[in-house]
Coordinates of C-alpha atoms in Angstrom, one line a residue:
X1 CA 84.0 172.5 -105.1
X2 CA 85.9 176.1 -105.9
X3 CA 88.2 177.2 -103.5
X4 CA 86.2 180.1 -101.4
X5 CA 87.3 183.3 -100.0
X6 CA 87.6 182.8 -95.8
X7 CA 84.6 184.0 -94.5
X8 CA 85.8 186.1 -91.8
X9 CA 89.1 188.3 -92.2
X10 CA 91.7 187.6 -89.5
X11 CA 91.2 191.4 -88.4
X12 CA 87.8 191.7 -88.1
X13 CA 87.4 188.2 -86.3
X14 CA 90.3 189.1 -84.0
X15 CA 88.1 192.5 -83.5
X16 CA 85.1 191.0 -82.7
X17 CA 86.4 188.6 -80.1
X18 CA 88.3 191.0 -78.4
X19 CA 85.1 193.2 -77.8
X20 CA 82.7 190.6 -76.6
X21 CA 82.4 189.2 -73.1
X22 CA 83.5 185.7 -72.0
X23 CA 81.0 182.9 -73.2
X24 CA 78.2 182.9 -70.5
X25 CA 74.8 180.8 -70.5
X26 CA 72.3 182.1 -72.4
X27 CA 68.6 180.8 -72.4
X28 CA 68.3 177.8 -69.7
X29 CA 69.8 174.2 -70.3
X30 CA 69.5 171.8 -72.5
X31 CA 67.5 168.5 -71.0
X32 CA 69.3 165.9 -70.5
X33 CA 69.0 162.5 -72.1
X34 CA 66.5 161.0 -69.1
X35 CA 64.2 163.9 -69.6
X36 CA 64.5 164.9 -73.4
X37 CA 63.9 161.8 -75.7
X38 CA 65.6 163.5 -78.4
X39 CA 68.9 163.2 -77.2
X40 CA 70.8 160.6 -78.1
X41 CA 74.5 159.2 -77.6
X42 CA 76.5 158.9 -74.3
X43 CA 75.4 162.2 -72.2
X44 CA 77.4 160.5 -69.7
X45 CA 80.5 161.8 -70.3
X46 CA 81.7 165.9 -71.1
X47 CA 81.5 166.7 -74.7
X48 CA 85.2 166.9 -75.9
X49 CA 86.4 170.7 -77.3
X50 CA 86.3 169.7 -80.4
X51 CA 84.1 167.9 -82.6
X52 CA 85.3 166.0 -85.9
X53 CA 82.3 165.6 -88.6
X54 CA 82.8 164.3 -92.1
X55 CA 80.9 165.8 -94.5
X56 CA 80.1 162.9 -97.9
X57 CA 79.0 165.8 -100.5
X58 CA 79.3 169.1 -101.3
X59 CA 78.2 172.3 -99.0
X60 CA 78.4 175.8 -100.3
X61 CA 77.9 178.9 -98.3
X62 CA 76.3 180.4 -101.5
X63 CA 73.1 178.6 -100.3
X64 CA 73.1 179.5 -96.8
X65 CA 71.1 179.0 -94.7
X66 CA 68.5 177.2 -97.1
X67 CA 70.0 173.9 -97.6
X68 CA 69.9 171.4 -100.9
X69 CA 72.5 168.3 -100.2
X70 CA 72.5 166.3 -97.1
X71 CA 75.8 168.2 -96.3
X72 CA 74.2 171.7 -96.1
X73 CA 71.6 170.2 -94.0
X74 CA 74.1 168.4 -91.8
X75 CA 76.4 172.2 -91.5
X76 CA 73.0 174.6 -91.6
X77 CA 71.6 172.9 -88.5
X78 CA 74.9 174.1 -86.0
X79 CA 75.3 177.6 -88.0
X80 CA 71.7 178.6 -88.2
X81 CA 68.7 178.9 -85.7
X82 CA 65.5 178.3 -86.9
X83 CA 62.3 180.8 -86.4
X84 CA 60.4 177.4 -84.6
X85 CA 62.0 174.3 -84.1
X86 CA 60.3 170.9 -85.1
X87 CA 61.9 168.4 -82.7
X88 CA 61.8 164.3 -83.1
X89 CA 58.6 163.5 -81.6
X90 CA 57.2 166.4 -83.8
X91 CA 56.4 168.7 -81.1
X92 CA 57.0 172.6 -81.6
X93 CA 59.8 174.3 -79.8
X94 CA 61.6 177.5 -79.3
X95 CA 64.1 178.8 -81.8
X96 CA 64.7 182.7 -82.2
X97 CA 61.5 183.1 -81.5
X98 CA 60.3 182.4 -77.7
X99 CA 56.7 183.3 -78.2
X100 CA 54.5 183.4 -81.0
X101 CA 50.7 183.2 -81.8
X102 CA 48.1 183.1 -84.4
X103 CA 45.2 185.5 -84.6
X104 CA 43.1 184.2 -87.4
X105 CA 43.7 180.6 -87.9
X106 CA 46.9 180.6 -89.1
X107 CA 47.1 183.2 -91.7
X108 CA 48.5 186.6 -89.4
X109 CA 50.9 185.1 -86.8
X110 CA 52.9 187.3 -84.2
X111 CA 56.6 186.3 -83.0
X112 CA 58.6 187.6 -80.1
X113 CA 62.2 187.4 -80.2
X114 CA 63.7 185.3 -77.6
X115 CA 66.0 187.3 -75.3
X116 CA 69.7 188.0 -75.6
X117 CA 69.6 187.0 -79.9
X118 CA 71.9 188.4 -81.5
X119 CA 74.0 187.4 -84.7
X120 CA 77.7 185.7 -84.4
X121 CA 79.5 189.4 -84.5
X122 CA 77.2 190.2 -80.9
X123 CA 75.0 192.9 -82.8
X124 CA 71.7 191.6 -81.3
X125 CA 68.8 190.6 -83.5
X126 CA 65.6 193.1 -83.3
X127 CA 62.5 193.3 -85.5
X128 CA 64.1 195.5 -88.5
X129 CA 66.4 192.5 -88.6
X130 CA 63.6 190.3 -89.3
X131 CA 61.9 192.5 -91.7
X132 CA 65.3 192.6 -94.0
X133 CA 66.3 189.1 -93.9
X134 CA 62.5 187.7 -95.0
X135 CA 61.7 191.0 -97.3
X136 CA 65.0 190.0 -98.8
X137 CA 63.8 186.3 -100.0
X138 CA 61.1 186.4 -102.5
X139 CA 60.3 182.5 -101.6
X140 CA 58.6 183.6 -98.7
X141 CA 54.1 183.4 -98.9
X142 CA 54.5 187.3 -97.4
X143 CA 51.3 189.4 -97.9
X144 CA 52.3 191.7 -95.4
X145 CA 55.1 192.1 -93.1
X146 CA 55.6 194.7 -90.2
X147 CA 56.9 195.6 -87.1
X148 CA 55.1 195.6 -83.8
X149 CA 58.1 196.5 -81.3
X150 CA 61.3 196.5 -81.4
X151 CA 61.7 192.5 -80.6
X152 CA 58.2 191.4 -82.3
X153 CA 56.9 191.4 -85.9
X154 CA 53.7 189.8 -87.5
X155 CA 53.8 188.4 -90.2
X156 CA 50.6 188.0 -92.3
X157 CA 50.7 185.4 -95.0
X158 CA 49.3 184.1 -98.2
X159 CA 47.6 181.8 -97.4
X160 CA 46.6 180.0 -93.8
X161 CA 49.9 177.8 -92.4
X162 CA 50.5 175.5 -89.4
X163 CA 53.5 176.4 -86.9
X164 CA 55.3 173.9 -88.1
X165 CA 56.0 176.0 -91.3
X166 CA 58.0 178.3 -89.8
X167 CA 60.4 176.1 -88.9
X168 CA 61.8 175.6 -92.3
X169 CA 65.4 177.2 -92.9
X170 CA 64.3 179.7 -95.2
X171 CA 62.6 182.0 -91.9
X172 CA 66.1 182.0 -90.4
X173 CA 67.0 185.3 -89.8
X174 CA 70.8 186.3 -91.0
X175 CA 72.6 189.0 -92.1
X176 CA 75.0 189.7 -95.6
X177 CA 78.3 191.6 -95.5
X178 CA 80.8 192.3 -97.4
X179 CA 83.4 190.4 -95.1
X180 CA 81.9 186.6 -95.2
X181 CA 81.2 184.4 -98.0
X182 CA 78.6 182.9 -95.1
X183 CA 75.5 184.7 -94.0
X184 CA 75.8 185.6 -90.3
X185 CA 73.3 183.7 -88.2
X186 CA 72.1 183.4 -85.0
X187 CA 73.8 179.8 -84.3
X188 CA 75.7 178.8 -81.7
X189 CA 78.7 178.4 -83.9
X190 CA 80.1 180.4 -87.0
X191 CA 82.9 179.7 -89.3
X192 CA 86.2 180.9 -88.7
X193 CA 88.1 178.7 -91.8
X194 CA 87.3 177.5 -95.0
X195 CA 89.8 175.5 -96.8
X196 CA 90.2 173.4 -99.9
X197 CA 93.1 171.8 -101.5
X198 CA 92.2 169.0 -104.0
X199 CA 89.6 167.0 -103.0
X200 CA 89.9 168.0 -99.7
X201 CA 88.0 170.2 -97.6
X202 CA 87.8 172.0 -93.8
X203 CA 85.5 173.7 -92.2
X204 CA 85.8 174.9 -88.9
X205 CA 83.1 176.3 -87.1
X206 CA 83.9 177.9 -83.8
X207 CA 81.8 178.8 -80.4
X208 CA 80.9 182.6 -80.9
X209 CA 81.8 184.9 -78.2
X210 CA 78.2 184.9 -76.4
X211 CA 77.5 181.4 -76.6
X212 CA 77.1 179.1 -73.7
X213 CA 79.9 177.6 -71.7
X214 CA 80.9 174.4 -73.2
X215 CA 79.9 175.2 -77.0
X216 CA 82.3 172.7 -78.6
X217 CA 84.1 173.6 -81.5
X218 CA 83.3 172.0 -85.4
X219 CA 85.5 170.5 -88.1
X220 CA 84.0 169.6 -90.9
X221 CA 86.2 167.3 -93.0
X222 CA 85.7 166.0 -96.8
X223 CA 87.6 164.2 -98.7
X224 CA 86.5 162.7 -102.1
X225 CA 89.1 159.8 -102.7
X226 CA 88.0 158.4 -99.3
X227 CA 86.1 155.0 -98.2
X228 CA 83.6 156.6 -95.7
X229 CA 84.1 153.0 -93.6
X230 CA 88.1 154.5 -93.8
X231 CA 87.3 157.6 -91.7
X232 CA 85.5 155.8 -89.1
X233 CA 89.0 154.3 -88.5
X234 CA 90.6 157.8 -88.5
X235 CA 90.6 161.0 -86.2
X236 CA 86.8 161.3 -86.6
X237 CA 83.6 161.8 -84.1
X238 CA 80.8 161.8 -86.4
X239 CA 79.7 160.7 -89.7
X240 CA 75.9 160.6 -91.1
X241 CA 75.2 157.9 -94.2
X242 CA 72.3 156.8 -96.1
X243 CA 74.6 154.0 -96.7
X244 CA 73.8 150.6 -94.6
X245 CA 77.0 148.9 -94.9
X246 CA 78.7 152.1 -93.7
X247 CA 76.3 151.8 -90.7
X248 CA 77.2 148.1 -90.6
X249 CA 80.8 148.6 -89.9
X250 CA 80.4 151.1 -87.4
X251 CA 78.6 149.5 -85.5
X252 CA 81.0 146.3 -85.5
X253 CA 83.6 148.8 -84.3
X254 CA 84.4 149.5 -80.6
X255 CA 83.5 152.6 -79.3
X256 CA 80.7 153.8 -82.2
X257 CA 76.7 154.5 -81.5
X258 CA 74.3 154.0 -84.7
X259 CA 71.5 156.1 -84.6
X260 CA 68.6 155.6 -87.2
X261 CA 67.4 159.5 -88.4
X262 CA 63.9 160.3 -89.2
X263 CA 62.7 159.4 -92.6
X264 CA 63.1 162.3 -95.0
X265 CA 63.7 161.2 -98.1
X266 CA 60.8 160.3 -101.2
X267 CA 61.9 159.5 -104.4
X268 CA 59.5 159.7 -107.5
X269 CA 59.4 159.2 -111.0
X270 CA 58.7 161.9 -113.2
X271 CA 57.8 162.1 -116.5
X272 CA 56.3 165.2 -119.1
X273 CA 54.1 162.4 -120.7
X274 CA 52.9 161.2 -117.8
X275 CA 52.3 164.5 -116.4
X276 CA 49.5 165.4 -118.6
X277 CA 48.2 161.9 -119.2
X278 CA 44.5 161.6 -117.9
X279 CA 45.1 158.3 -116.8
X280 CA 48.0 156.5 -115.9
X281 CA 48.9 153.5 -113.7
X282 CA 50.6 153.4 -110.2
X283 CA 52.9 151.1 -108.6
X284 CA 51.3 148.8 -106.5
X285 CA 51.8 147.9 -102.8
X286 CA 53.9 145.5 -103.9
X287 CA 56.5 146.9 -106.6
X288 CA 57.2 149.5 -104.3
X289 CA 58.3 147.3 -101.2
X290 CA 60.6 145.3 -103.6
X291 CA 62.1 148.2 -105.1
X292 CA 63.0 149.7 -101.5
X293 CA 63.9 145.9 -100.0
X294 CA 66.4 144.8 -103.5
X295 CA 66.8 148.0 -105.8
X296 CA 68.7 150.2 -103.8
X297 CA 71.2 150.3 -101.4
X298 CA 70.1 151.8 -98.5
X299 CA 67.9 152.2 -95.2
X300 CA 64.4 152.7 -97.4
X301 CA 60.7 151.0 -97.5
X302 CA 57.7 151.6 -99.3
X303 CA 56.4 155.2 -98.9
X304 CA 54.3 155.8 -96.2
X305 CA 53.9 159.3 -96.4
X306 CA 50.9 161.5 -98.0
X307 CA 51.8 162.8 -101.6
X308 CA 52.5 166.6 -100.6
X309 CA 52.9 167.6 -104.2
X310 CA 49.0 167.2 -104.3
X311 CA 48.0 169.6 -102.0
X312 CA 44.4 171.3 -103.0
X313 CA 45.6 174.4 -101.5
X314 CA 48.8 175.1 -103.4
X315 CA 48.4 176.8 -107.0
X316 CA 51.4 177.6 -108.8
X317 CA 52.1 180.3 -111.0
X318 CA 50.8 178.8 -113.8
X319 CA 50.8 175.6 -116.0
X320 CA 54.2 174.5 -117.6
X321 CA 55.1 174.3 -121.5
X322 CA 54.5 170.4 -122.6
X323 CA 57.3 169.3 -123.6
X324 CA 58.4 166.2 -126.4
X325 CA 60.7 163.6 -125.0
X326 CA 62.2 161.9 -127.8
X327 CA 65.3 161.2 -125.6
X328 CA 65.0 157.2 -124.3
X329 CA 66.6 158.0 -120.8
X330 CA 65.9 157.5 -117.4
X331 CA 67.6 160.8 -115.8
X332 CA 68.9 160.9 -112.3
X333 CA 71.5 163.5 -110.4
X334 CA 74.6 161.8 -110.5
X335 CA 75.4 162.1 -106.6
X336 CA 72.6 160.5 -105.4
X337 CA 73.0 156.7 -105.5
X338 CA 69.7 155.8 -104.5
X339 CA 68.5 157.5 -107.4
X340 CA 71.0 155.5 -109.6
X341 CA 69.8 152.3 -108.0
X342 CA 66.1 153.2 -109.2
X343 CA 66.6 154.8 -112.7
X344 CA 69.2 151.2 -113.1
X345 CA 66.1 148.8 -111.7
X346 CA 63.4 151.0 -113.5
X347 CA 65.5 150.8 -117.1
X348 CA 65.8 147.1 -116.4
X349 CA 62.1 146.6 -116.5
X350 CA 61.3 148.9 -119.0
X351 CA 58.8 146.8 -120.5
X352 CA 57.0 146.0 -117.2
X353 CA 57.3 148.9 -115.1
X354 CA 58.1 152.4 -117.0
X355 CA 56.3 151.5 -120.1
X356 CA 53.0 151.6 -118.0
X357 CA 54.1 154.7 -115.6
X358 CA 54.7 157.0 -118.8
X359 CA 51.8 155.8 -120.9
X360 CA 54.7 155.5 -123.5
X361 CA 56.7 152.4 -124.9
X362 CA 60.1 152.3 -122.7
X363 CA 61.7 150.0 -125.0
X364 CA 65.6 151.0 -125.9
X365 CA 65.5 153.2 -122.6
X366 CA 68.8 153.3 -120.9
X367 CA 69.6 155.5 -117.6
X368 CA 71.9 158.2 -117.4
X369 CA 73.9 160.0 -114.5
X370 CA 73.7 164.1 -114.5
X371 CA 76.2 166.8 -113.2
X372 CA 74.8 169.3 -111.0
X373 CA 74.2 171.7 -113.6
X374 CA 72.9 169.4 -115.9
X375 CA 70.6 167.9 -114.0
X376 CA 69.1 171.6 -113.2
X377 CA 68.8 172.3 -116.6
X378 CA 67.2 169.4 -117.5
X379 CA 64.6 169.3 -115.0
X380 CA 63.7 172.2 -115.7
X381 CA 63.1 171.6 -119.7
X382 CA 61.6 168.5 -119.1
X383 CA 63.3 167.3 -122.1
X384 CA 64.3 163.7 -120.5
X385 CA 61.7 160.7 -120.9
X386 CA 61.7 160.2 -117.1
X387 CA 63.5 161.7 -114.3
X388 CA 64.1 159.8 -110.7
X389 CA 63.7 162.9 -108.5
X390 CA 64.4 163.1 -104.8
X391 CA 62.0 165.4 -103.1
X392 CA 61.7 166.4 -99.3
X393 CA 59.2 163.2 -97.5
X394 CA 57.2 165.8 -95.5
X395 CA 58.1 169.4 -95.9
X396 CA 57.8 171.8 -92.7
X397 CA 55.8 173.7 -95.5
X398 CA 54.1 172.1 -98.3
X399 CA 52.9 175.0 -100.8
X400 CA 56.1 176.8 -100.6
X401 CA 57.8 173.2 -101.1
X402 CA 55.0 172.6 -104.1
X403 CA 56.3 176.4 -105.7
X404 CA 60.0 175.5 -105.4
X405 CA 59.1 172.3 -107.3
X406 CA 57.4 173.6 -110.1
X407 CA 59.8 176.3 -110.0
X408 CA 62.3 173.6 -110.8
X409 CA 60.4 171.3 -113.4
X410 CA 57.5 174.1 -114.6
X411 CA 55.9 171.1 -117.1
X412 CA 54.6 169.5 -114.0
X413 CA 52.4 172.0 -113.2
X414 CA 48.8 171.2 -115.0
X415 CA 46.2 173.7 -116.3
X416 CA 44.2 174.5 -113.0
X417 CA 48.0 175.5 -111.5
X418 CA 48.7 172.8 -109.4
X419 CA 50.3 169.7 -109.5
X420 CA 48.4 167.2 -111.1
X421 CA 47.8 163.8 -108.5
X422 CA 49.4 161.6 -111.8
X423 CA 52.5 163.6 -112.2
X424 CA 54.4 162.2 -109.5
X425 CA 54.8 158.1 -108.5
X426 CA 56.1 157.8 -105.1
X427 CA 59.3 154.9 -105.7
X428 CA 60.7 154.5 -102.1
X429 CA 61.6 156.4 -99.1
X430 CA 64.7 156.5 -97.1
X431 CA 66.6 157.5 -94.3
X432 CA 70.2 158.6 -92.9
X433 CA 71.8 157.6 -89.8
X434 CA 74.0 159.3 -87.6
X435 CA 77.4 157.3 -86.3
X436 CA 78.6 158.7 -83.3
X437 CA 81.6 157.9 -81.5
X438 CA 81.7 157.2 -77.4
X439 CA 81.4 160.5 -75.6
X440 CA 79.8 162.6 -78.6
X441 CA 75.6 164.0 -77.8
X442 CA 73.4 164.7 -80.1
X443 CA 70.0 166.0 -80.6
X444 CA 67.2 164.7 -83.0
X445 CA 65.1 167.1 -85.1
X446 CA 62.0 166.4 -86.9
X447 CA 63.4 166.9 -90.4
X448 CA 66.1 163.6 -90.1
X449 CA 68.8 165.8 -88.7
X450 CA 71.0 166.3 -85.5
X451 CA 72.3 169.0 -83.8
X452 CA 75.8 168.7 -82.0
X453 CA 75.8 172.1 -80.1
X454 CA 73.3 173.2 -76.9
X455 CA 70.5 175.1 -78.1
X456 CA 69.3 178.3 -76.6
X457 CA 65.9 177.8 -75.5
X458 CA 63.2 180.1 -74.6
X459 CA 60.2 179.3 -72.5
X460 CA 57.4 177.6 -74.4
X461 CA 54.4 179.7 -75.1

């Protein structure tokens, strides 16, 4: 990870806290653990000043507040509000927005700003904000965009879309300057250092001036040439791992909660052959559940979940380039080792398994581990015989999830503009879970993530 500017000059920060008010309230409380069943951890005691999180990957700011590793989704959650908010028992809540409805079945919605928003520098958030930040991200299924006043907007889209959509990351609302390398948001935190030295990082996120009393601050903490089951030994609060026998230990330890996340995770096998094969065969019941109980080292099962990629209602731009694969590898990102595990098991039963899920003979194929950059470039060419890809379980929305995956491997995309139901075999699914320490809250999302600072709530429409 390069070295980034600080975010945040000393003489603006020191600026902007000396012009804002003492924290106060904002928004009512948070429910408490009897009443919300999406907290979790000992509420019982007062959360400390300070809370220590280690971070097992990379984040970068350059991707705020849209997140790709489990790292930027475990920072992005405390930095940035959401538009909506889906929590653990899937039900819609409050985020920027306090009220919002739809006038034609989903297609034109109106939101109202909840009261008192405003960005970590205390300018307040207004429509025009609104307008700039999504105008500003071509992602977005905008057909029209305007303001009604000055703290609502509606937004007509594309295509019809549930609630739930808008509470994916990329309808947070934030604001560039020249200052940060971070986006400001509308969090209850923002970052006031960001260091590196070696393989060593921190990240401290502090309370901004008008957030609620008791906003703790964040340290974010990574270190490369560490044993996650060392930190848990260490100066540390919280720590979220796909890994079981990191979860193990923990919870052998005095002192240490485990909390099992939502499942978020699918991985599937890809392949350009198989993508435009008319017929091709799928795993069965039960490949799949020995793959997720003895291939791979982690909390995973059999996937459950509906294949997203397939929706009817999601065309693409257009149908991908197909592309030859003379290459006898079994590509996976090199930082995912769930995705090692299954490329490793797949390329050990090449003459079982991946010989019938490509329609092509697997024999010779050995698996191979991908850099960042790499690993884009290849997906994107399709030039690999088969690529383990993790994708999102169930995204908050599916046909901008479907255009950001074709927009990453543009052969999958078949001659009608979708995704064709063959391209993609479902392997496994897995979760994270979150270790806390005695004394440490939390709050379960929807999306297999926690939040460690109060939210600011509006009242439910």
């Amino acid at each position: 990870m390069h070295a980034p500017r600080r975010p945040l000059t000393s003489g603006l920060l020191a600026a902007l806290l000396a012009a804002c008010t003492p924290p106060a309230a904002v928004g009512p409380p948070t429910p408490d653990a009897a009443a919300d069943p999406c907290r979790v951890g000992d509420a019982s005691e007062a959360t400390p000043q300070t809370i220590r999180v280690a971070l097992l990957d990379e984040v970068a700011a350059s991707r705020a507040p849209t997140p790709v590793t489990d790292a930027d989704h475990l920072v992005f959650r405390q930095l940035y509000e959401q538009l909506v908010r889906v929590d653990c028992t899937g039900a819609v809540r409050p985020g920027l927005a306090g009220r919002w409805r739809s006038d034609d079945s989903g297609r034109r919605w109106t939101f109202a700003l909840r009261p008192g928003a405003a960005f970590w520098d205390g300018t307040p958030v207004d429509a025009a904000a609104m307008l700039a930040a999504w105008r500003a991200d071509s992602t977005l299924p905008l057909a029209d965009l305007r303001q009604a006043d000055d703290s609502t907007v509606v937004v007509v889209l594309a295509a019809p879309r549930p609630v739930t959509a808008f509470a994916d990351p990329a309808w947070s609302v934030v604001k560039r300057i020249a200052e940060s390398a971070w986006p400001l948001g509308t969090g209850a935190v923002w970052v006031a250092e960001w260091t590196t030295a070696g393989d060593d990082s921190l990240l401290q996120a502090i309370p901004v001036p008008h957030a609620r009393a008791g906003t703790p601050t964040l340290e974010f903490r990574r270190s490369r040439a560490t044993d996650p089951r060392d930190l848990i030994d260490r100066d540390l609060d919280v720590l979220v791992t796909r890994d079981p026998a990191v979860r193990r230990y923990a919870e052998g330890r005095a002192g240490w909660t485990a909390v099992p996340l939502t499942w978020d995770r699918v991985y599937g096998l890809v392949s350009p052959t198989r993508a435009r094969a008319a017929s091709v065969t799928q795993l069965d019941e039960a490949s799949r559940t020995a793959l997720a109980h003895d291939a791979v080292r982690a909390d995973a099962r059999a996937p459950e979940s509906d294949a997203w990629w397939e929706e009817p209602a999601c065309t693409s731009a257009g149908p991908g380039a197909l592309v030859a694969s003379p290459l006898r590898r079994v590509a996976f990102p090199r930082e995912d080792p769930v995705a090692r595990d299954l490329a490793d098991r797949l390329v050990a039963r090449a003459d079982a398994e991946l010989t019938a899920l490509t329609g092509l003979s697997a024999a010779g194929t050995r698996s191979v581990a991908l850099d960042p950059r790499t690993w884009a470039a290849t997906l994107r060419s399709g030039t690999e015989f088969a690529l383990v890809l993790p994708l999102p379980r169930r995204p908050l929305d599916r046909c901008r999830a479907v255009g950001m995956l074709v927009a990453r491997a543009p052969w999958l995309s078949g001659p009608d503009g979708r995704v064709p139901a063959t391209a993609v075999v479902p392997l496994v699914e897995t979760r994270a879970s979150a270790l806390l320490r005695r004394g440490i809250g939390a709050e379960l999302d929807g999306e297999g993530g926690i939040r460690l600072v109060p939210t600011t709530e509006a009242r439910v429409p």
